[in-house]
mmCIF file of C-alpha atoms in Angstrom:
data_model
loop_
_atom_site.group_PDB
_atom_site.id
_atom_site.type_symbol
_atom_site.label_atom_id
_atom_site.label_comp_id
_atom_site.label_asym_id
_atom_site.label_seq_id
_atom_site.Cartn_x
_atom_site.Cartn_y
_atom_site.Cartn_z
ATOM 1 C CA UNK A 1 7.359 5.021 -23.279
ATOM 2 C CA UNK A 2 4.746 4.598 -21.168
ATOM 3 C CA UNK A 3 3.865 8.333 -20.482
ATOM 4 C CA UNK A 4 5.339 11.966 -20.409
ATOM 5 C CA UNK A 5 4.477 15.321 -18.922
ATOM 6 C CA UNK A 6 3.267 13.896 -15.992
ATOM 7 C CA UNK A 7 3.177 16.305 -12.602
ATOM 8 C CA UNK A 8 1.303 15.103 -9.372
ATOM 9 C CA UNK A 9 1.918 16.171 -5.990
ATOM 10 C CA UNK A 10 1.022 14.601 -3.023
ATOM 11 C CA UNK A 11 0.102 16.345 0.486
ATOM 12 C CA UNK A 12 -0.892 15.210 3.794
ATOM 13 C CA UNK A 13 -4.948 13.894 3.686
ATOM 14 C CA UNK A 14 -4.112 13.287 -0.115
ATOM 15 C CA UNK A 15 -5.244 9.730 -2.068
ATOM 16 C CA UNK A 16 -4.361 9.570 -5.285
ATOM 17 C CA UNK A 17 -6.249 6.516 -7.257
ATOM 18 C CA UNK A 18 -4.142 5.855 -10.665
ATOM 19 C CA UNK A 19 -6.646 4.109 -13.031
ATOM 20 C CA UNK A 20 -6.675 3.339 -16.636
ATOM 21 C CA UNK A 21 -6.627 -0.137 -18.459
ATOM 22 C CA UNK A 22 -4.072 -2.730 -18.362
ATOM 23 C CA UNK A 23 -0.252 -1.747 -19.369
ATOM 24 C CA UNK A 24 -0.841 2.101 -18.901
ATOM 25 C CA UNK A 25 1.927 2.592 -16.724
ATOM 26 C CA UNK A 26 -0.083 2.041 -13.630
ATOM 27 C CA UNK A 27 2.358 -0.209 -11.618
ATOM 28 C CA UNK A 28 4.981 1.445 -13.215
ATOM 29 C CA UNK A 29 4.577 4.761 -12.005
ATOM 30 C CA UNK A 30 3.675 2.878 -7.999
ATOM 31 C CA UNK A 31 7.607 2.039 -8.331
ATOM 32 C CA UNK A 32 8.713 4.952 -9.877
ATOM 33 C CA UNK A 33 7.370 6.599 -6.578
ATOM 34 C CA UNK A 34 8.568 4.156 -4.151
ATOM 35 C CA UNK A 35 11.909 4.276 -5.426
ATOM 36 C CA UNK A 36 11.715 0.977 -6.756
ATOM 37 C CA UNK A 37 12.345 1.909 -10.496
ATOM 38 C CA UNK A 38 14.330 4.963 -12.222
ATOM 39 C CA UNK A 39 12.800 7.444 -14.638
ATOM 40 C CA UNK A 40 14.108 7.834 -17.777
ATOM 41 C CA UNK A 41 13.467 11.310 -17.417
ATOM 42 C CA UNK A 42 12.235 13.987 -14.729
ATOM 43 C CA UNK A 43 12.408 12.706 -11.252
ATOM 44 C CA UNK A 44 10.552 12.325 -8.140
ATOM 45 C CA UNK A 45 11.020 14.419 -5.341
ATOM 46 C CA UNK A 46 10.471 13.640 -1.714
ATOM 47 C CA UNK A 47 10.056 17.066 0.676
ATOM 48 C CA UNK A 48 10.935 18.954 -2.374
ATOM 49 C CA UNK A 49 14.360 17.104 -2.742
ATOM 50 C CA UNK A 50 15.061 14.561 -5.292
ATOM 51 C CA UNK A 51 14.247 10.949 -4.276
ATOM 52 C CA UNK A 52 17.698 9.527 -5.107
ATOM 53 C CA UNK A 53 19.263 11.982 -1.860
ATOM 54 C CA UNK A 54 16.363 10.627 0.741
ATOM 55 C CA UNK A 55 16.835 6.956 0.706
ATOM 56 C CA UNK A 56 16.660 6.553 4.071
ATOM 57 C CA UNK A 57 13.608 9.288 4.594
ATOM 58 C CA UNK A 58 11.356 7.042 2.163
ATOM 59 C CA UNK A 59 12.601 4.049 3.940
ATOM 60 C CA UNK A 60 10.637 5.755 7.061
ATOM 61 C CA UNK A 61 8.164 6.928 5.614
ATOM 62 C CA UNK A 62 6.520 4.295 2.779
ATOM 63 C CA UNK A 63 4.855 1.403 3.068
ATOM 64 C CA UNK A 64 4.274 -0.454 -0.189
ATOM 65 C CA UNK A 65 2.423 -3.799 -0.659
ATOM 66 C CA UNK A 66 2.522 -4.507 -4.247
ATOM 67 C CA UNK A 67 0.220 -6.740 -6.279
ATOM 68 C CA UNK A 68 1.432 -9.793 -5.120
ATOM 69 C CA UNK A 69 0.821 -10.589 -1.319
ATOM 70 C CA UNK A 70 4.368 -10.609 -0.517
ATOM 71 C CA UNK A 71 4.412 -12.949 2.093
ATOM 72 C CA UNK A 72 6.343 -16.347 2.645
ATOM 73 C CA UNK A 73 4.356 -19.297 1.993
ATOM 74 C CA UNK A 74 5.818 -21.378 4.870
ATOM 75 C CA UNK A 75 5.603 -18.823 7.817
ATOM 76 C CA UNK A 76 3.090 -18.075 9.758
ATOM 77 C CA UNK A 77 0.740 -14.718 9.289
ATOM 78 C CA UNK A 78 2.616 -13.694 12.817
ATOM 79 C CA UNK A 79 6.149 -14.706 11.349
ATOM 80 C CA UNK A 80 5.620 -13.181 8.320
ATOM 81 C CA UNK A 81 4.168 -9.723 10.073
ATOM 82 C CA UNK A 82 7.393 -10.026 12.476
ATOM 83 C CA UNK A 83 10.125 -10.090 9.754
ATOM 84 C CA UNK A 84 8.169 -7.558 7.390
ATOM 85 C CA UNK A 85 7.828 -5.028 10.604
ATOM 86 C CA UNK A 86 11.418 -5.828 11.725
ATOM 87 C CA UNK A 87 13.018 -4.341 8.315
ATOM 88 C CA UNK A 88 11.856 -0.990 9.418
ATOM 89 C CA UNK A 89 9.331 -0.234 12.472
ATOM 90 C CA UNK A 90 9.858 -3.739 14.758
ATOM 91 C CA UNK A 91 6.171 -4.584 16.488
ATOM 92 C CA UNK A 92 5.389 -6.030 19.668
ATOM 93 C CA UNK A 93 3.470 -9.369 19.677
ATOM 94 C CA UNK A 94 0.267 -8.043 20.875
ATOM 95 C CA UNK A 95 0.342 -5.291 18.035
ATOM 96 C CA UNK A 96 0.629 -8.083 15.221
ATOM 97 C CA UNK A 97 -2.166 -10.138 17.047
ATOM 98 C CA UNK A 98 -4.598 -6.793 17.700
ATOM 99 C CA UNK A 99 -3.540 -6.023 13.633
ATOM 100 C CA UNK A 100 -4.939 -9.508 12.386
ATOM 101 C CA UNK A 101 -7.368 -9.471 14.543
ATOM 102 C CA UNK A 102 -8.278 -6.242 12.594
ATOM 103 C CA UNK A 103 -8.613 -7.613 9.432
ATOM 104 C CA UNK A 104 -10.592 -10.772 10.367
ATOM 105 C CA UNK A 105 -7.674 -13.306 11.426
ATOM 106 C CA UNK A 106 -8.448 -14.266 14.919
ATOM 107 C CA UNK A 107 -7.031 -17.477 15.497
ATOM 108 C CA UNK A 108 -4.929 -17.948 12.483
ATOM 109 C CA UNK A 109 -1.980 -16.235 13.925
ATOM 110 C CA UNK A 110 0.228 -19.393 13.995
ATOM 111 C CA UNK A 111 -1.172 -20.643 11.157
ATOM 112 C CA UNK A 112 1.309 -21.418 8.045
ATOM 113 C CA UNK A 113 0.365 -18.919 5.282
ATOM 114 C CA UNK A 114 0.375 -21.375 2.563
ATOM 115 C CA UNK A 115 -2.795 -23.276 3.713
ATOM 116 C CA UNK A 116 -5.114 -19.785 3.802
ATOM 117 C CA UNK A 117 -7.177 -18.561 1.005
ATOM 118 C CA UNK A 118 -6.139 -15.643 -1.450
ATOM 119 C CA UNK A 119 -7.959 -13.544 0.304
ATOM 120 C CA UNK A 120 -6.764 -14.414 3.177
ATOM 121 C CA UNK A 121 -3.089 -13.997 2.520
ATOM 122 C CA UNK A 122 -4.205 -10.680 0.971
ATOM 123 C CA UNK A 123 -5.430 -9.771 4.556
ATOM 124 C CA UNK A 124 -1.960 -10.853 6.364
ATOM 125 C CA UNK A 125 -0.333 -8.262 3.921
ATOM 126 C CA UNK A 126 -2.828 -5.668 4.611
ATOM 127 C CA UNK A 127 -2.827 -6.130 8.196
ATOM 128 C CA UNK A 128 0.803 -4.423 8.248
ATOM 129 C CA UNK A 129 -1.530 -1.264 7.462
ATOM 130 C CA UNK A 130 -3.000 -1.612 11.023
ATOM 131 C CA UNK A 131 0.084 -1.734 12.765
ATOM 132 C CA UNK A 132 2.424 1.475 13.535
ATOM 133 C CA UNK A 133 3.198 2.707 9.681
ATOM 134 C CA UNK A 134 4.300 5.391 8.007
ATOM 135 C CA UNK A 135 2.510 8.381 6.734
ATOM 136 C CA UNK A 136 2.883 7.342 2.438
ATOM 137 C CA UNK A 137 1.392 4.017 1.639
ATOM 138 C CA UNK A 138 1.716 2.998 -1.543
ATOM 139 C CA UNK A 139 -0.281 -0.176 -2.606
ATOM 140 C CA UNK A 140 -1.184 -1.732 -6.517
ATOM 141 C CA UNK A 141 -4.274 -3.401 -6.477
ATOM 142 C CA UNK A 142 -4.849 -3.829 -2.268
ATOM 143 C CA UNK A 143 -8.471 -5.204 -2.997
ATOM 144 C CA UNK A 144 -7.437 -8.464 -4.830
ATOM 145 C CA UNK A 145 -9.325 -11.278 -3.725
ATOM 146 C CA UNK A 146 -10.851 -9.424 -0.834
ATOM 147 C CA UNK A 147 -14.795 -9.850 -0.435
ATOM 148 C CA UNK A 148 -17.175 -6.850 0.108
ATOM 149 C CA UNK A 149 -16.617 -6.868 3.758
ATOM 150 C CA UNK A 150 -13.346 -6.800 3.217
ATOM 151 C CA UNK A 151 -13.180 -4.290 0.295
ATOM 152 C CA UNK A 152 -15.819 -1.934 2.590
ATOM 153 C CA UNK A 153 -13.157 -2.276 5.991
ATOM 154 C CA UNK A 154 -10.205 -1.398 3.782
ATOM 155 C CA UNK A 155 -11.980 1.271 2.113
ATOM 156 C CA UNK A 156 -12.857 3.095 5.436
ATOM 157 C CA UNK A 157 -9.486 2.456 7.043
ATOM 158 C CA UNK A 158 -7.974 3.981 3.989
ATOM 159 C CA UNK A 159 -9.868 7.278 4.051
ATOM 160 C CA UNK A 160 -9.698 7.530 7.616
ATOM 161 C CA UNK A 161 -5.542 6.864 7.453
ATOM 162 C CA UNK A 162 -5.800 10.229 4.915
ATOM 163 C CA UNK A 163 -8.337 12.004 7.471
ATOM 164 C CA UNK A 164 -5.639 11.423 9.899
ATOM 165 C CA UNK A 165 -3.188 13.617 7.622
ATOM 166 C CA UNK A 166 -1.782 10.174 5.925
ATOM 167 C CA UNK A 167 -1.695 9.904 2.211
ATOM 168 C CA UNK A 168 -2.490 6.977 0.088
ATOM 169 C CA UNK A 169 -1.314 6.112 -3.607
ATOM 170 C CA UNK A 170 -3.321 3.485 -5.154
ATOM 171 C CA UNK A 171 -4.218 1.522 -8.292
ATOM 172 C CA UNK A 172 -7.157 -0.631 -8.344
ATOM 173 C CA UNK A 173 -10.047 -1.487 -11.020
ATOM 174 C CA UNK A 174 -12.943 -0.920 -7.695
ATOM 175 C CA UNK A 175 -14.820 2.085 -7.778
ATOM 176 C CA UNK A 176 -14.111 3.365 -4.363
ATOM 177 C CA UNK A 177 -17.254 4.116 -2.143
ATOM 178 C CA UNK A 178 -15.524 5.686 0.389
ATOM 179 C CA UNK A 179 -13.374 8.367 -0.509
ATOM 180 C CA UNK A 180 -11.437 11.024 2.019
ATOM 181 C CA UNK A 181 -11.798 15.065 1.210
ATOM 182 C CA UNK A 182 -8.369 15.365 -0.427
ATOM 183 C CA UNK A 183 -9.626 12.310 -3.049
ATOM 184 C CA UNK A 184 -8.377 12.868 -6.849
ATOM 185 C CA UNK A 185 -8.186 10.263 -9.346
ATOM 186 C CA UNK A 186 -5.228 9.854 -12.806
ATOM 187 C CA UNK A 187 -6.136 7.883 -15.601
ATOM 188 C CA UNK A 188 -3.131 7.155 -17.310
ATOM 189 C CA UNK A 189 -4.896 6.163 -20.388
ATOM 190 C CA UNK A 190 -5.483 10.133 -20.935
ATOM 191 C CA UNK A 191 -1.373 10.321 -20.423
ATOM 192 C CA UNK A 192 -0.094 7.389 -23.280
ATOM 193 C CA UNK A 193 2.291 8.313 -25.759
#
């Protein structure tokens, strides 16, 4: 068991950093709340309803980019943003160009992912949190291999997605310099069995 007696709630404006050192729980409890992984007991709810009856709400309204980039090696930072966006909010062309453009990839829009830098597939991932999303995003460790500008950009466009009434569940190692009103921070360490 990882942990037990653990209550959070999340509200509009709210980011939640979940800290605490290696195999807390940290990316386990990121899928327990995108639906990715089952408790063994309790449950999350979603608008007060458990999670397993609101499939299709969480489908509309989560984004999760996990640890890994997620993207496909031999498409294109366009191709990939086109069939990640098409499995629930499609984008128009210009809105995946203006998004990459956003985080610093002017002119490598038809370029094949697997010949970028970490850092810069990192930044084709995160780019889908520039286009039309959802209100939750859920992301485990969005600052790998990003450099300070980088890490500084996302940090702003992270408090000012919560500012906007957004919320934002996160795990990452970086003390965060910018942080929205409705910041809190869980370190599971305090929560081990």
């Amino acid at each position: 068991m990882l942990f037990e007696n653990l209550e959070l709630r999340l509200s509009a404006g709210d980011m939640l950093q979940i800290s605490g050192p290696n195999g807390s729980g940290k990316t386990s409890l990121l899928r327990l709340l995108a639906g990715l992984m089952q408790p063994t007991a309790g449950e999350v709810r979603l608008n007060g309803l458990p999670l397993a009856t609101q499939r299709a709400e969480l489908a509309r309204n989560l984004l999760w980019i996990g640890h890994a980039a997620g993207i496909k090696d031999l498409l294109t930072a366009e191709e990939n943003l086109t069939w990640l966006c098409a499995l629930h909010r499609p984008a128009e062309r210009t809105d995946i160009w203006r998004a990459l453009e956003s985080v610093g990839l002017r002119g490598f829009e038809d370029v094949p992912c697997h010949t970028l830098s970490a850092g810069q597939q990192r930044r084709v991932a995160l780019a889908r949190l520039y286009l039309d999303s959802p209100p939750l995003w859920i992301l485990d460790e969005p600052f790998t291999a990003l450099d300070k500008q980088g890490v500084a950009q996302l940090e702003q466009h992270l408090a000012a997605h919560c500012e906007r009434g957004g919320m934002v569940v996160l795990t990452t190692h970086h003390s965060l310099g910018h942080l929205p009103e409705g910041y809190r921070d869980i370190d599971l360490g305090q929560w081990a069995v």
